[in-house]
Coordinates of C-alpha atoms in Angstrom, one line a residue:
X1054 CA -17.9 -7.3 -4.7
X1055 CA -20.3 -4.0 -5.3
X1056 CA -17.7 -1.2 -6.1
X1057 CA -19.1 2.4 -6.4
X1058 CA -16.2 4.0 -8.3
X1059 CA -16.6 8.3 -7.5
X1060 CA -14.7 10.5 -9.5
X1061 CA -14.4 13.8 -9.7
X1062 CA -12.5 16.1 -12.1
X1063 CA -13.6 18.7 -14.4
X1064 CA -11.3 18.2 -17.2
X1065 CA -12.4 15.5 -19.5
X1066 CA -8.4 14.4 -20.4
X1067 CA -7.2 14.9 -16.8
X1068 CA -4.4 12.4 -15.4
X1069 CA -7.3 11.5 -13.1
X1070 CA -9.6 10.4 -16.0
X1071 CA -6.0 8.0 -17.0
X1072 CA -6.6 6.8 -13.3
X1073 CA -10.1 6.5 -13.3
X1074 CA -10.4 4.1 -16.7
X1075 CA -7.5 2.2 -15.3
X1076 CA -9.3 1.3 -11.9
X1077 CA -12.7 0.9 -13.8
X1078 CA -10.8 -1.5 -16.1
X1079 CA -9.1 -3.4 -13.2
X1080 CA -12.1 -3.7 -10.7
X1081 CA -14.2 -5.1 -14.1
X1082 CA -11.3 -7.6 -14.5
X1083 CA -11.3 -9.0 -11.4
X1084 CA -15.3 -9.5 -12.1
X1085 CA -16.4 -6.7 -9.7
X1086 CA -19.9 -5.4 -10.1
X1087 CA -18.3 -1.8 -10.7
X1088 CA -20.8 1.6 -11.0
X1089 CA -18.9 4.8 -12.0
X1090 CA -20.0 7.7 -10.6
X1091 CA -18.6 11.1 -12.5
X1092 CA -19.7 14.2 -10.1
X1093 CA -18.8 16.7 -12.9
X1094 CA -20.0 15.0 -15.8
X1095 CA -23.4 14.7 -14.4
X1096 CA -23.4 18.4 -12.7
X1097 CA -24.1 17.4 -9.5
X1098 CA -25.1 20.2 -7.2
X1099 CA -22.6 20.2 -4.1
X1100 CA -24.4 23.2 -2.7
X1101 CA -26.8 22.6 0.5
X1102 CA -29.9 24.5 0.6
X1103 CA -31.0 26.6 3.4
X1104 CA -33.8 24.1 3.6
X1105 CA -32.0 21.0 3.4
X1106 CA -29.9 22.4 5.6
X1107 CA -32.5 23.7 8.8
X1108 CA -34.0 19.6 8.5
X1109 CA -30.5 18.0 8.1
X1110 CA -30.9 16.7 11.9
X1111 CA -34.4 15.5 11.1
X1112 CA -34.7 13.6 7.9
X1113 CA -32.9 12.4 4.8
X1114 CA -32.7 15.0 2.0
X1115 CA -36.2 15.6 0.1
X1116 CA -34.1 16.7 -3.8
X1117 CA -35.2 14.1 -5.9
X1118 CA -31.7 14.6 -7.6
X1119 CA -30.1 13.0 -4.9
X1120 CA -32.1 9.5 -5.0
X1121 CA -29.9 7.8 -7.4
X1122 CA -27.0 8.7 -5.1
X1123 CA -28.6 7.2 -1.9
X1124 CA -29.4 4.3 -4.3
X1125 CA -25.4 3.5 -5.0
X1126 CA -24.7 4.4 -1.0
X1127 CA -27.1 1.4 0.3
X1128 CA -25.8 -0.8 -2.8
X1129 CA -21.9 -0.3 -2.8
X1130 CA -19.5 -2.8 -0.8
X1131 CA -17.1 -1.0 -1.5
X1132 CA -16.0 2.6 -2.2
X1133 CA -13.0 4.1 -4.7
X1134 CA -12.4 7.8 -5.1
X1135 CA -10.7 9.2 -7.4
X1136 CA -10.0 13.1 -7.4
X1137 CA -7.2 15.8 -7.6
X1138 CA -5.8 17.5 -4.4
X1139 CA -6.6 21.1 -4.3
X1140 CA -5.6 23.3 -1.7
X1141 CA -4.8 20.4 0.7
X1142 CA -8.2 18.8 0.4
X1143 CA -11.2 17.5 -1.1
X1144 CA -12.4 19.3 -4.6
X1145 CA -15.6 21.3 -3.2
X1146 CA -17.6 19.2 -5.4
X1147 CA -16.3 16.5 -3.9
X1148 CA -16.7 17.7 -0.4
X1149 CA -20.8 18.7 -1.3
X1150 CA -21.4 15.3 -2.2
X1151 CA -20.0 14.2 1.4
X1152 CA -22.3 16.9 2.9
X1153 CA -25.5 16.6 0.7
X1154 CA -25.3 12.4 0.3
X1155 CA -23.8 11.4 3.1
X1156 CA -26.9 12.7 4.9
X1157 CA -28.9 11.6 7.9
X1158 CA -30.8 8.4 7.6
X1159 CA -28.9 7.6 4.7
X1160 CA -25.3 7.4 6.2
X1161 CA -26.4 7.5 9.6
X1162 CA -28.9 8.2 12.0
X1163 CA -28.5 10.3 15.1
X1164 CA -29.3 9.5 18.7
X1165 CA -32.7 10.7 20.0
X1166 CA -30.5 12.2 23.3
X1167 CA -27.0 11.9 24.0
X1168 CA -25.5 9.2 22.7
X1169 CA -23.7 7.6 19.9
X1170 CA -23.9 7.5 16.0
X1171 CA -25.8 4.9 14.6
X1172 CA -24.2 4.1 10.9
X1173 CA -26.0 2.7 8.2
X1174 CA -22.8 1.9 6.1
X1175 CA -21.8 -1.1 7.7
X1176 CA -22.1 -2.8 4.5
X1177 CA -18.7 -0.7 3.3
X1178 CA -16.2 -2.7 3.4
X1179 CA -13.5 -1.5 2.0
X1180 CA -12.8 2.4 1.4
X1181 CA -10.2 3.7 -1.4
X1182 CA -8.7 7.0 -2.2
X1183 CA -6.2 7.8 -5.4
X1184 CA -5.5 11.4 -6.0
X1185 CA -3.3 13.6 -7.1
X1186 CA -1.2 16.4 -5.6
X1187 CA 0.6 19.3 -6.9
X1188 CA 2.5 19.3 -3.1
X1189 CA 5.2 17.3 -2.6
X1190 CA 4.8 14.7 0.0
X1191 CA 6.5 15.9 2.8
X1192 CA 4.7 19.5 2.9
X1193 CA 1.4 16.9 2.3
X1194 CA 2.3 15.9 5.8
X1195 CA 3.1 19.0 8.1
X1196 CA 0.1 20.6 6.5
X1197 CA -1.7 17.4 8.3
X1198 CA -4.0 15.8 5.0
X1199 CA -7.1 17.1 5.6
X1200 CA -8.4 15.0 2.2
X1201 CA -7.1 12.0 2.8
X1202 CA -8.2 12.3 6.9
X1203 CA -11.6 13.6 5.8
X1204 CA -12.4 10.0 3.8
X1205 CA -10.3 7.3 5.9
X1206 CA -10.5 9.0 9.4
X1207 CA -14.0 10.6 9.1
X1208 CA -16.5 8.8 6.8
X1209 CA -14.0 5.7 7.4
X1210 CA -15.7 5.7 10.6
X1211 CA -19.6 5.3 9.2
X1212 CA -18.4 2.3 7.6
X1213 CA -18.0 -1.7 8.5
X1214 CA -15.5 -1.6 11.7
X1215 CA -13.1 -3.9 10.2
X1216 CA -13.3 -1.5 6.6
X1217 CA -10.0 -1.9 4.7
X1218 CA -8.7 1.3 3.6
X1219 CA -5.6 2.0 1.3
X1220 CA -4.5 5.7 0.1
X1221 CA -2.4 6.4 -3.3
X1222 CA -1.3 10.0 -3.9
X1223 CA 1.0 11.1 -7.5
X1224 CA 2.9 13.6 -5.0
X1225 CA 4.4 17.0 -7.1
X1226 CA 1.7 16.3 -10.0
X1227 CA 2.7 19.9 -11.4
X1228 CA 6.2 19.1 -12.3
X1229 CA 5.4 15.5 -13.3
X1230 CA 6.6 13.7 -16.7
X1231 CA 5.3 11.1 -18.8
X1232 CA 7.5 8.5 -16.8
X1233 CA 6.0 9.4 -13.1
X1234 CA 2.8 9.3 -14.6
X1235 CA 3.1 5.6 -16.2
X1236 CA 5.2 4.6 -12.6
X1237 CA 2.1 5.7 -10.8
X1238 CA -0.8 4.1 -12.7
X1239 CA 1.6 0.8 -12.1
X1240 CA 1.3 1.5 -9.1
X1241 CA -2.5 1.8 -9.1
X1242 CA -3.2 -1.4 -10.9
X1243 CA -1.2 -3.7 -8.3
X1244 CA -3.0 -1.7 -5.6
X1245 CA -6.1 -2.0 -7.0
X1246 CA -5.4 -5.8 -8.4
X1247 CA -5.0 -6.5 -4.5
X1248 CA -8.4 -4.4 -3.3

């Protein structure tokens, strides 16, 4: 299995980075083919130019930048990401690679009338999420999840139709101690030990 591990935190020593070796550690153990993609560490520009923006409908992106991510897209089976909850949602770095990647003729391709979708992610077979949240679970909920329905709802649906999906969140991350921490990358490895 071809895992495309995307992380995205920009504090080096974050709990997230704990996370993120763990699962990269895990996947590897099991003998996944495992590529680790670090949004901040490489600076990726989430930020959609007017121009990429006016031919979104049209074509793939032209920014050279964004070739290696296309690259991991077509190659992954599978997709892990690994991010902090802020706000609710999706890190905007996180939610510019959706926008900027996740692009026409690379993630899909759109109907030449009215009609249906076409995905080109069929080939995603199973879709992850682990983050963190300084909520606690319950307000998670009422405010509706807009992360965790933005991957497993929304670009769930771009990917193989049977795609296996799992979501782990370390609920009240602000008041957490050492013992929640080492409870919830348990829980991450028998999660990820059953990917």
């Amino acid at each position: 299995m071809r895992v495309l591990v995307v992380y995205c935190h920009p504090v080096p020593v974050s709990f997230c980075a704990a996370i993120r070796d763990m699962a990269v550690e895990v996947l590897k153990g099991r003998g996944w083919d495992v590529r680790l993609l670090d949004l901040y560490a490489e600076n990726f520009d989430p930020v959609m130019s007017r121009e990429e923006r006016r031919f979104y409908n049209d074509r793939a992106p032209g920014d050279p930048a964004l070739q290696p991510h296309f690259e991991h897209l077509k190659w992954a089976q599978a997709i892990l990401f690994i991010y902090p909850t802020w706000w609710y949602g999706l890190p905007a770095m996180l939610k510019g690679w959706f926008d900027r990647v996740w692009a026409t003729d690379i993630a899909f391709q759109l109907p030449a009338g009215k009609g249906r979708i076409k995905s080109l992610m069929t080939h995603v077979t199973k879709v992850g999420v682990i983050t963190t949240c300084g909520a606690p679970t319950w307000w998670s909920v009422v405010v509706g999840q807009p992360g965790r329905k933005t991957i497993l709802r929304g670009m769930r649906a771009l990917c193989a139709t049977r795609c296996k999906t799992f979501f782990l969140a370390h609920y009240l991350m602000d008041s957490s101690t050492p013992k929640s921490r080492a409870a919830f990358l348990g829980k991450v490895r028998a999660r990820l030990e059953r990917f």
